[in-house]
């Protein structure tokens, strides 16, 4: 007997028939003698619909109230899933994040999980129940409803698996595993039987939405056995996230690059003519961090005239907030020439642990983009990743030509 956490995404619970389908799969696992905890997302489109409603009332919705609204999507699907299980004669009980007590910090809309009280779930499991837990939501120390950021149900699933000491966390979605890149963009993309945790972390952090990055972080920290599978297939092993790089090397033909991620969600902020002196980076990024705005890439170039141009990227949703935060300071004590924002950018990244032992990956990437006339605006690298910022309109082309250049297609 194993304890398995199964997370089902929005398309997998999009209507009553699909929820019945989820219940049938859960029933099969129960019949095998396993204990099952189910985590569900809202029906696909529902979270966007709720955000839209909030914005009709207040264009930039108050974060606390937005969480009160968007968390309702998952409250509907836990009830429906529990009902569907009962209809199959299976004991089931639904739980909101508050009812479990998934304790988070109070960063509304992007809260972090601090602790999960696993006692009630454990005793219900022992009594033969399937526990159906709402993804994406938690509760802060003051009892406020919080949400974990878009795609956050993945994180609920993995965090629950960690807290319960589950044998496996299965992420059921609308593709049958992790591919070399988004198969919706590149139909030739190839499914990976396994991928290392490090690569998955890079792909997720570079924008591959198949798993929310925090879910991968949790899996790494607590060594949760994590698998991505399709909820529409009866069988198939999906993609296993592995912790040993060695396990990948069973074939000499293992590619150097495992995958390509892309992200249209970032915007670029550039401050021109910044005096080149100590403390400037802090003066610019300090207030941004204080406002809880995440910064991704940063570059700075010193020009001949003793000033520098300072560029960084933030989430598109936070560009205006960052701009208004810095505008006064730029003209004031920072004494820079001007500040501007550009949200027509995209980031494309190639990821692979094989890069460590191979030189020339960057030059191959840059040559491939140059051959298509695609200008690179920013570059950032890690041991296993090279990321570039380009004009948004070339993003799809860039992903396709890189996928081909690195020979990632299905054989
Ligand atoms: P869910 O609602 O089940 O959480 P998501 O839409 O969040 O599903 O994630 C699944 C989607 O991720 C797929 O439909 C696919 O378009 C996209 N995706 C992006 N990159 C990849 C990749 N490398 N491999 C597989 N799917 C990917
Ligand atoms: N329903 C939430 C969203 O759409 C959480 C999730 O689906 O993972 O982002
Ligand atoms: Mg998702």
GROMACS .gro file of C-alpha atoms and ligand atoms in nm:
model
  448
    1UNK     CA    1   0.000   0.000   0.000
    2UNK     CA    2   0.129   0.340  -0.094
    3UNK     CA    3   0.023   0.694  -0.018
    4UNK     CA    4  -0.020   0.886  -0.341
    5UNK     CA    5  -0.099   1.251  -0.400
    6UNK     CA    6  -0.266   1.316  -0.735
    7UNK     CA    7  -0.302   1.672  -0.860
    8UNK     CA    8  -0.544   1.746  -1.142
    9UNK     CA    9  -0.517   2.072  -1.338
   10UNK     CA   10  -0.790   2.292  -1.481
   11UNK     CA   11  -0.851   2.108  -1.808
   12UNK     CA   12  -0.867   1.778  -1.620
   13UNK     CA   13  -1.161   1.906  -1.412
   14UNK     CA   14  -1.312   2.133  -1.679
   15UNK     CA   15  -1.663   1.982  -1.661
   16UNK     CA   16  -1.864   1.720  -1.472
   17UNK     CA   17  -1.772   1.442  -1.715
   18UNK     CA   18  -1.400   1.506  -1.669
   19UNK     CA   19  -1.445   1.519  -1.294
   20UNK     CA   20  -1.615   1.179  -1.317
   21UNK     CA   21  -1.314   1.062  -1.512
   22UNK     CA   22  -1.085   1.185  -1.232
   23UNK     CA   23  -1.299   0.998  -0.980
   24UNK     CA   24  -1.270   0.677  -1.184
   25UNK     CA   25  -0.890   0.702  -1.184
   26UNK     CA   26  -0.885   0.766  -0.810
   27UNK     CA   27  -1.115   0.466  -0.766
   28UNK     CA   28  -0.866   0.246  -0.954
   29UNK     CA   29  -0.586   0.352  -0.719
   30UNK     CA   30  -0.808   0.288  -0.418
   31UNK     CA   31  -0.893  -0.056  -0.557
   32UNK     CA   32  -0.519  -0.131  -0.573
   33UNK     CA   33  -0.511  -0.067  -0.199
   34UNK     CA   34  -0.348   0.277  -0.204
   35UNK     CA   35  -0.434   0.579   0.006
   36UNK     CA   36  -0.507   0.877  -0.216
   37UNK     CA   37  -0.505   1.252  -0.159
   38UNK     CA   38  -0.645   1.447  -0.453
   39UNK     CA   39  -0.559   1.810  -0.519
   40UNK     CA   40  -0.768   1.994  -0.777
   41UNK     CA   41  -0.744   2.323  -0.962
   42UNK     CA   42  -1.040   2.535  -1.060
   43UNK     CA   43  -1.218   2.445  -1.385
   44UNK     CA   44  -1.012   2.576  -1.675
   45UNK     CA   45  -1.084   2.941  -1.746
   46UNK     CA   46  -1.247   2.995  -1.406
   47UNK     CA   47  -0.954   3.170  -1.237
   48UNK     CA   48  -0.924   3.408  -1.533
   49UNK     CA   49  -1.298   3.470  -1.524
   50UNK     CA   50  -1.283   3.559  -1.154
   51UNK     CA   51  -0.985   3.792  -1.206
   52UNK     CA   52  -1.181   3.957  -1.488
   53UNK     CA   53  -1.480   4.014  -1.260
   54UNK     CA   54  -1.258   4.171  -0.996
   55UNK     CA   55  -1.101   4.402  -1.254
   56UNK     CA   56  -1.442   4.515  -1.371
   57UNK     CA   57  -1.496   4.657  -1.025
   58UNK     CA   58  -1.141   4.775  -0.952
   59UNK     CA   59  -0.884   4.786  -1.235
   60UNK     CA   60  -0.596   4.706  -1.000
   61UNK     CA   61  -0.781   4.488  -0.748
   62UNK     CA   62  -0.699   4.492  -0.380
   63UNK     CA   63  -0.487   4.178  -0.332
   64UNK     CA   64  -0.668   4.048  -0.023
   65UNK     CA   65  -1.010   4.073  -0.185
   66UNK     CA   66  -0.880   3.924  -0.508
   67UNK     CA   67  -0.769   3.615  -0.316
   68UNK     CA   68  -1.110   3.589  -0.151
   69UNK     CA   69  -1.258   3.579  -0.501
   70UNK     CA   70  -1.014   3.361  -0.695
   71UNK     CA   71  -0.995   3.095  -0.426
   72UNK     CA   72  -1.362   3.012  -0.489
   73UNK     CA   73  -1.279   2.834  -0.816
   74UNK     CA   74  -1.109   2.549  -0.632
   75UNK     CA   75  -1.381   2.536  -0.367
   76UNK     CA   76  -1.629   2.437  -0.637
   77UNK     CA   77  -1.413   2.159  -0.783
   78UNK     CA   78  -1.327   1.998  -0.449
   79UNK     CA   79  -1.696   1.963  -0.373
   80UNK     CA   80  -1.770   1.825  -0.719
   81UNK     CA   81  -1.481   1.578  -0.703
   82UNK     CA   82  -1.586   1.454  -0.360
   83UNK     CA   83  -1.941   1.408  -0.491
   84UNK     CA   84  -1.816   1.218  -0.796
   85UNK     CA   85  -1.618   0.985  -0.569
   86UNK     CA   86  -1.920   0.930  -0.345
   87UNK     CA   87  -2.124   0.840  -0.653
   88UNK     CA   88  -1.873   0.559  -0.710
   89UNK     CA   89  -1.922   0.440  -0.355
   90UNK     CA   90  -1.593   0.582  -0.228
   91UNK     CA   91  -1.569   0.765   0.103
   92UNK     CA   92  -1.448   1.115   0.023
   93UNK     CA   93  -1.415   1.447   0.201
   94UNK     CA   94  -1.327   1.787   0.061
   95UNK     CA   95  -1.096   2.037   0.228
   96UNK     CA   96  -1.030   2.403   0.160
   97UNK     CA   97  -0.681   2.533   0.234
   98UNK     CA   98  -0.814   2.679   0.559
   99UNK     CA   99  -0.974   2.352   0.663
  100UNK     CA  100  -0.648   2.162   0.617
  101UNK     CA  101  -0.461   2.454   0.756
  102UNK     CA  102  -0.216   2.519   0.480
  103UNK     CA  103  -0.045   2.805   0.659
  104UNK     CA  104   0.113   3.069   0.436
  105UNK     CA  105   0.272   3.410   0.475
  106UNK     CA  106   0.049   3.707   0.402
  107UNK     CA  107   0.180   3.794   0.055
  108UNK     CA  108  -0.162   3.789  -0.112
  109UNK     CA  109  -0.166   3.658  -0.471
  110UNK     CA  110   0.179   3.501  -0.434
  111UNK     CA  111   0.187   3.359  -0.084
  112UNK     CA  112   0.443   3.103   0.028
  113UNK     CA  113   0.354   2.792   0.224
  114UNK     CA  114   0.503   2.795   0.574
  115UNK     CA  115   0.348   2.484   0.724
  116UNK     CA  116   0.087   2.218   0.658
  117UNK     CA  117  -0.109   2.057   0.938
  118UNK     CA  118  -0.132   1.697   0.819
  119UNK     CA  119  -0.319   1.554   1.121
  120UNK     CA  120  -0.678   1.567   0.996
  121UNK     CA  121  -0.582   1.436   0.654
  122UNK     CA  122  -0.386   1.150   0.808
  123UNK     CA  123  -0.667   1.041   1.032
  124UNK     CA  124  -0.921   1.060   0.748
  125UNK     CA  125  -0.689   0.855   0.526
  126UNK     CA  126  -0.656   0.598   0.801
  127UNK     CA  127  -1.037   0.583   0.815
  128UNK     CA  128  -1.046   0.500   0.444
  129UNK     CA  129  -1.136   0.842   0.306
  130UNK     CA  130  -1.003   1.001  -0.008
  131UNK     CA  131  -0.914   1.358   0.090
  132UNK     CA  132  -0.984   1.613  -0.183
  133UNK     CA  133  -0.787   1.931  -0.117
  134UNK     CA  134  -0.827   2.267  -0.290
  135UNK     CA  135  -0.513   2.364  -0.476
  136UNK     CA  136  -0.370   2.714  -0.499
  137UNK     CA  137  -0.503   2.840  -0.165
  138UNK     CA  138  -0.392   2.872   0.193
  139UNK     CA  139  -0.456   3.075   0.503
  140UNK     CA  140  -0.231   3.324   0.681
  141UNK     CA  141  -0.172   3.349   1.054
  142UNK     CA  142  -0.465   3.592   1.085
  143UNK     CA  143  -0.711   3.366   0.908
  144UNK     CA  144  -0.703   3.555   0.576
  145UNK     CA  145  -0.743   3.348   0.260
  146UNK     CA  146  -0.429   3.361   0.046
  147UNK     CA  147  -0.336   3.218  -0.295
  148UNK     CA  148  -0.004   3.084  -0.414
  149UNK     CA  149   0.034   3.249  -0.755
  150UNK     CA  150  -0.083   3.125  -1.094
  151UNK     CA  151  -0.032   2.754  -1.138
  152UNK     CA  152  -0.010   2.722  -0.760
  153UNK     CA  153  -0.206   2.398  -0.736
  154UNK     CA  154   0.109   2.214  -0.842
  155UNK     CA  155   0.275   2.353  -0.532
  156UNK     CA  156  -0.016   2.250  -0.311
  157UNK     CA  157   0.019   1.897  -0.448
  158UNK     CA  158   0.392   1.864  -0.393
  159UNK     CA  159   0.386   2.040  -0.055
  160UNK     CA  160   0.112   1.803   0.065
  161UNK     CA  161   0.312   1.506  -0.063
  162UNK     CA  162   0.611   1.634   0.137
  163UNK     CA  163   0.407   1.699   0.453
  164UNK     CA  164   0.238   1.359   0.437
  165UNK     CA  165   0.553   1.172   0.341
  166UNK     CA  166   0.374   1.042   0.029
  167UNK     CA  167   0.536   0.775  -0.185
  168UNK     CA  168   0.467   0.968  -0.505
  169UNK     CA  169   0.316   1.293  -0.628
  170UNK     CA  170   0.146   1.263  -0.964
  171UNK     CA  171   0.069   1.580  -1.158
  172UNK     CA  172  -0.209   1.507  -1.407
  173UNK     CA  173  -0.244   1.758  -1.686
  174UNK     CA  174  -0.342   1.789  -2.053
  175UNK     CA  175  -0.008   1.668  -2.195
  176UNK     CA  176   0.144   1.328  -2.127
  177UNK     CA  177   0.464   1.453  -1.969
  178UNK     CA  178   0.738   1.711  -1.989
  179UNK     CA  179   0.850   1.780  -2.346
  180UNK     CA  180   1.164   1.930  -2.495
  181UNK     CA  181   0.954   2.244  -2.533
  182UNK     CA  182   0.586   2.331  -2.524
  183UNK     CA  183   0.432   2.084  -2.771
  184UNK     CA  184   0.161   2.340  -2.852
  185UNK     CA  185   0.425   2.566  -3.001
  186UNK     CA  186   0.651   2.301  -3.155
  187UNK     CA  187   0.455   1.991  -3.255
  188UNK     CA  188   0.785   1.807  -3.318
  189UNK     CA  189   0.875   1.838  -2.949
  190UNK     CA  190   0.968   1.510  -2.782
  191UNK     CA  191   0.842   1.376  -2.450
  192UNK     CA  192   1.114   1.307  -2.197
  193UNK     CA  193   1.091   0.985  -1.995
  194UNK     CA  194   1.287   1.154  -1.722
  195UNK     CA  195   1.443   1.488  -1.649
  196UNK     CA  196   1.672   1.588  -1.367
  197UNK     CA  197   1.534   1.798  -1.088
  198UNK     CA  198   1.785   2.074  -1.167
  199UNK     CA  199   1.679   2.092  -1.530
  200UNK     CA  200   1.312   2.095  -1.436
  201UNK     CA  201   1.381   2.377  -1.192
  202UNK     CA  202   1.550   2.581  -1.466
  203UNK     CA  203   1.277   2.508  -1.721
  204UNK     CA  204   1.008   2.608  -1.472
  205UNK     CA  205   1.193   2.921  -1.365
  206UNK     CA  206   1.246   3.017  -1.729
  207UNK     CA  207   0.875   3.004  -1.796
  208UNK     CA  208   0.779   2.648  -1.883
  209UNK     CA  209   0.434   2.637  -1.726
  210UNK     CA  210   0.396   2.262  -1.706
  211UNK     CA  211   0.502   2.282  -1.338
  212UNK     CA  212   0.496   2.587  -1.114
  213UNK     CA  213   0.852   2.659  -1.002
  214UNK     CA  214   0.772   2.641  -0.633
  215UNK     CA  215   0.640   2.290  -0.674
  216UNK     CA  216   0.976   2.186  -0.818
  217UNK     CA  217   1.157   2.361  -0.532
  218UNK     CA  218   0.947   2.166  -0.281
  219UNK     CA  219   1.016   1.841  -0.462
  220UNK     CA  220   1.389   1.909  -0.445
  221UNK     CA  221   1.392   2.016  -0.084
  222UNK     CA  222   1.189   1.720   0.044
  223UNK     CA  223   1.293   1.469  -0.223
  224UNK     CA  224   0.936   1.407  -0.335
  225UNK     CA  225   0.904   1.154  -0.613
  226UNK     CA  226   0.734   1.365  -0.879
  227UNK     CA  227   0.579   1.255  -1.206
  228UNK     CA  228   0.392   1.449  -1.476
  229UNK     CA  229   0.120   1.253  -1.657
  230UNK     CA  230  -0.185   1.300  -1.878
  231UNK     CA  231  -0.528   1.273  -1.720
  232UNK     CA  232  -0.666   1.180  -2.061
  233UNK     CA  233  -0.461   0.863  -2.110
  234UNK     CA  234  -0.538   0.538  -1.937
  235UNK     CA  235  -0.174   0.441  -1.918
  236UNK     CA  236   0.169   0.585  -1.989
  237UNK     CA  237   0.442   0.661  -1.741
  238UNK     CA  238   0.469   1.032  -1.816
  239UNK     CA  239   0.789   1.206  -1.710
  240UNK     CA  240   0.970   1.131  -1.387
  241UNK     CA  241   1.170   1.407  -1.220
  242UNK     CA  242   1.492   1.240  -1.107
  243UNK     CA  243   1.749   1.343  -0.852
  244UNK     CA  244   2.054   1.169  -0.992
  245UNK     CA  245   2.213   1.303  -1.305
  246UNK     CA  246   2.379   0.964  -1.357
  247UNK     CA  247   2.046   0.802  -1.419
  248UNK     CA  248   2.025   1.005  -1.739
  249UNK     CA  249   2.345   0.873  -1.883
  250UNK     CA  250   2.224   0.532  -1.987
  251UNK     CA  251   2.259   0.632  -2.348
  252UNK     CA  252   2.561   0.778  -2.522
  253UNK     CA  253   2.328   0.985  -2.735
  254UNK     CA  254   2.187   1.180  -2.443
  255UNK     CA  255   2.142   1.534  -2.576
  256UNK     CA  256   2.339   1.818  -2.426
  257UNK     CA  257   2.030   2.035  -2.421
  258UNK     CA  258   1.719   1.889  -2.259
  259UNK     CA  259   1.470   2.159  -2.325
  260UNK     CA  260   1.377   2.508  -2.432
  261UNK     CA  261   1.161   2.737  -2.222
  262UNK     CA  262   1.005   3.069  -2.313
  263UNK     CA  263   0.833   3.341  -2.124
  264UNK     CA  264   0.626   3.635  -2.241
  265UNK     CA  265   0.544   3.750  -1.891
  266UNK     CA  266   0.839   3.977  -1.827
  267UNK     CA  267   0.896   4.344  -1.896
  268UNK     CA  268   1.223   4.534  -1.916
  269UNK     CA  269   1.298   4.851  -1.726
  270UNK     CA  270   1.594   5.060  -1.839
  271UNK     CA  271   1.746   5.354  -1.656
  272UNK     CA  272   1.977   5.558  -1.877
  273UNK     CA  273   2.266   5.778  -1.772
  274UNK     CA  274   2.307   5.654  -1.416
  275UNK     CA  275   2.613   5.801  -1.238
  276UNK     CA  276   2.869   5.520  -1.206
  277UNK     CA  277   2.933   5.515  -0.833
  278UNK     CA  278   2.898   5.274  -0.540
  279UNK     CA  279   2.549   5.213  -0.406
  280UNK     CA  280   2.360   5.284  -0.726
  281UNK     CA  281   2.240   4.928  -0.785
  282UNK     CA  282   2.113   4.921  -0.429
  283UNK     CA  283   1.941   5.258  -0.466
  284UNK     CA  284   1.758   5.126  -0.771
  285UNK     CA  285   1.679   4.771  -0.667
  286UNK     CA  286   1.634   4.829  -0.292
  287UNK     CA  287   1.296   5.002  -0.328
  288UNK     CA  288   1.189   4.743  -0.585
  289UNK     CA  289   1.264   4.459  -0.343
  290UNK     CA  290   1.095   4.647  -0.057
  291UNK     CA  291   0.781   4.659  -0.269
  292UNK     CA  292   0.800   4.278  -0.300
  293UNK     CA  293   0.858   4.296  -0.676
  294UNK     CA  294   1.070   4.007  -0.805
  295UNK     CA  295   1.357   4.101  -1.033
  296UNK     CA  296   1.485   3.843  -1.279
  297UNK     CA  297   1.764   3.953  -1.514
  298UNK     CA  298   1.992   4.249  -1.444
  299UNK     CA  299   2.256   4.410  -1.664
  300UNK     CA  300   2.468   4.717  -1.628
  301UNK     CA  301   2.714   4.868  -1.873
  302UNK     CA  302   2.959   5.144  -1.794
  303UNK     CA  303   2.992   5.387  -2.083
  304UNK     CA  304   3.289   5.611  -2.165
  305UNK     CA  305   3.126   5.917  -2.007
  306UNK     CA  306   3.127   5.774  -1.654
  307UNK     CA  307   2.757   5.691  -1.654
  308UNK     CA  308   2.599   5.351  -1.681
  309UNK     CA  309   2.279   5.212  -1.829
  310UNK     CA  310   2.101   4.985  -1.587
  311UNK     CA  311   1.845   4.734  -1.714
  312UNK     CA  312   1.641   4.474  -1.528
  313UNK     CA  313   1.332   4.264  -1.586
  314UNK     CA  314   1.021   4.221  -1.371
  315UNK     CA  315   0.684   4.055  -1.423
  316UNK     CA  316   0.472   4.247  -1.676
  317UNK     CA  317   0.202   4.297  -1.414
  318UNK     CA  318   0.450   4.481  -1.196
  319UNK     CA  319   0.617   4.701  -1.457
  320UNK     CA  320   0.402   5.006  -1.392
  321UNK     CA  321   0.436   4.970  -1.018
  322UNK     CA  322   0.816   4.952  -1.050
  323UNK     CA  323   0.823   5.247  -1.290
  324UNK     CA  324   0.619   5.473  -1.068
  325UNK     CA  325   0.821   5.367  -0.768
  326UNK     CA  326   1.147   5.466  -0.935
  327UNK     CA  327   1.046   5.766  -1.147
  328UNK     CA  328   1.088   6.027  -0.872
  329UNK     CA  329   1.408   5.869  -0.747
  330UNK     CA  330   1.563   5.859  -1.093
  331UNK     CA  331   1.511   6.230  -1.140
  332UNK     CA  332   1.585   6.290  -0.770
  333UNK     CA  333   1.874   6.150  -0.573
  334UNK     CA  334   1.979   5.886  -0.828
  335UNK     CA  335   2.034   6.169  -1.081
  336UNK     CA  336   1.994   5.953  -1.387
  337UNK     CA  337   1.883   6.080  -1.727
  338UNK     CA  338   1.565   5.882  -1.787
  339UNK     CA  339   1.373   5.565  -1.712
  340UNK     CA  340   1.155   5.365  -1.945
  341UNK     CA  341   0.971   5.036  -1.960
  342UNK     CA  342   0.923   4.789  -2.245
  343UNK     CA  343   0.675   4.506  -2.212
  344UNK     CA  344   0.708   4.382  -2.571
  345UNK     CA  345   0.986   4.141  -2.487
  346UNK     CA  346   1.018   3.767  -2.448
  347UNK     CA  347   1.276   3.545  -2.288
  348UNK     CA  348   1.395   3.223  -2.451
  349UNK     CA  349   1.621   2.981  -2.262
  350UNK     CA  350   1.801   2.660  -2.346
  351UNK     CA  351   1.852   2.425  -2.051
  352UNK     CA  352   2.059   2.111  -2.004
  353UNK     CA  353   2.296   1.960  -1.749
  354UNK     CA  354   2.506   1.843  -2.044
  355UNK     CA  355   2.610   2.205  -2.097
  356UNK     CA  356   2.846   2.180  -1.803
  357UNK     CA  357   3.080   1.956  -1.995
  358UNK     CA  358   3.038   2.113  -2.337
  359UNK     CA  359   3.164   2.443  -2.464
  360UNK     CA  360   3.017   2.630  -2.756
  361UNK     CA  361   2.650   2.600  -2.662
  362UNK     CA  362   2.619   2.976  -2.623
  363UNK     CA  363   2.785   3.045  -2.956
  364UNK     CA  364   2.564   2.791  -3.129
  365UNK     CA  365   2.259   2.956  -2.975
  366UNK     CA  366   2.368   3.307  -3.075
  367UNK     CA  367   2.461   3.197  -3.428
  368UNK     CA  368   2.122   3.030  -3.474
  369UNK     CA  369   1.943   3.349  -3.367
  370UNK     CA  370   2.172   3.568  -3.580
  371UNK     CA  371   2.097   3.360  -3.888
  372UNK     CA  372   1.730   3.451  -3.843
  373UNK     CA  373   1.813   3.818  -3.788
  374UNK     CA  374   1.691   3.804  -3.429
  375UNK     CA  375   1.852   4.070  -3.212
  376UNK     CA  376   1.953   3.975  -2.857
  377UNK     CA  377   1.876   4.245  -2.600
  378UNK     CA  378   1.993   4.074  -2.280
  379UNK     CA  379   2.178   3.755  -2.194
  380UNK     CA  380   2.202   3.563  -1.871
  381UNK     CA  381   2.364   3.231  -1.801
  382UNK     CA  382   2.395   2.971  -1.530
  383UNK     CA  383   2.586   2.643  -1.532
  384UNK     CA  384   2.299   2.467  -1.706
  385UNK     CA  385   2.111   2.749  -1.883
  386UNK     CA  386   2.151   3.027  -2.136
  387UNK     CA  387   1.868   3.278  -2.152
  388UNK     CA  388   1.820   3.566  -2.394
  389UNK     CA  389   1.571   3.850  -2.406
  390UNK     CA  390   1.445   3.929  -2.754
  391UNK     CA  391   1.162   4.120  -2.920
  392UNK     CA  392   0.836   3.945  -2.836
  393UNK     CA  393   0.743   3.911  -3.203
  394UNK     CA  394   1.035   3.675  -3.273
  395UNK     CA  395   0.975   3.446  -2.979
  396UNK     CA  396   0.802   3.158  -3.157
  397UNK     CA  397   1.051   3.167  -3.442
  398UNK     CA  398   1.341   3.162  -3.195
  399UNK     CA  399   1.202   2.860  -3.010
  400UNK     CA  400   1.146   2.669  -3.334
  401UNK     CA  401   1.490   2.733  -3.482
  402UNK     CA  402   1.667   2.656  -3.155
  403UNK     CA  403   1.468   2.336  -3.111
  404UNK     CA  404   1.587   2.231  -3.455
  405UNK     CA  405   1.944   2.352  -3.414
  406UNK     CA  406   1.988   2.149  -3.096
  407UNK     CA  407   1.825   1.846  -3.260
  408UNK     CA  408   1.553   1.804  -3.003
  409UNK     CA  409   1.283   1.672  -3.239
  410UNK     CA  410   1.119   1.337  -3.197
  411UNK     CA  411   1.314   1.075  -3.393
  412LIG     P1  412  -0.278   2.242  -1.570
  412LIG     O1  413  -0.400   2.323  -1.585
  412LIG     O2  414  -0.301   2.095  -1.578
  412LIG     O3  415  -0.196   2.281  -1.451
  412LIG     P2  416  -0.099   2.392  -1.739
  412LIG     O4  417  -0.162   2.462  -1.854
  412LIG     O5  418  -0.064   2.473  -1.620
  412LIG     O6  419  -0.192   2.270  -1.701
  412LIG     O7  420   0.034   2.316  -1.785
  412LIG     C1  421   0.030   2.225  -1.894
  412LIG     C2  422   0.070   2.298  -2.022
  412LIG     O8  423   0.206   2.334  -2.013
  412LIG     C3  424   0.064   2.214  -2.146
  412LIG     O9  425  -0.066   2.217  -2.201
  412LIG     C4  426   0.167   2.280  -2.236
  412LIG    O10  427   0.107   2.364  -2.332
  412LIG     C5  428   0.250   2.365  -2.142
  412LIG     N1  429   0.393   2.343  -2.150
  412LIG     C6  430   0.489   2.440  -2.155
  412LIG     N2  431   0.610   2.389  -2.164
  412LIG     C7  432   0.595   2.254  -2.166
  412LIG     C8  433   0.687   2.144  -2.172
  412LIG     N3  434   0.820   2.164  -2.180
  412LIG     N4  435   0.637   2.020  -2.170
  412LIG     C9  436   0.505   1.998  -2.161
  412LIG     N5  437   0.413   2.097  -2.154
  412LIG    C10  438   0.457   2.224  -2.156
  413LIG     N1  439  -0.652   2.787  -1.064
  413LIG     C1  440  -0.520   2.847  -1.046
  413LIG     C2  441  -0.472   2.908  -1.176
  413LIG     O1  442  -0.542   2.906  -1.275
  413LIG     C3  443  -0.421   2.752  -0.990
  413LIG     C4  444  -0.385   2.635  -1.079
  413LIG     O2  445  -0.459   2.605  -1.172
  413LIG     O3  446  -0.282   2.573  -1.054
  413LIG     O4  447  -0.365   2.964  -1.179
  414LIG    MG1  448  -0.066   2.440  -1.416
   0.00000   0.00000   0.00000
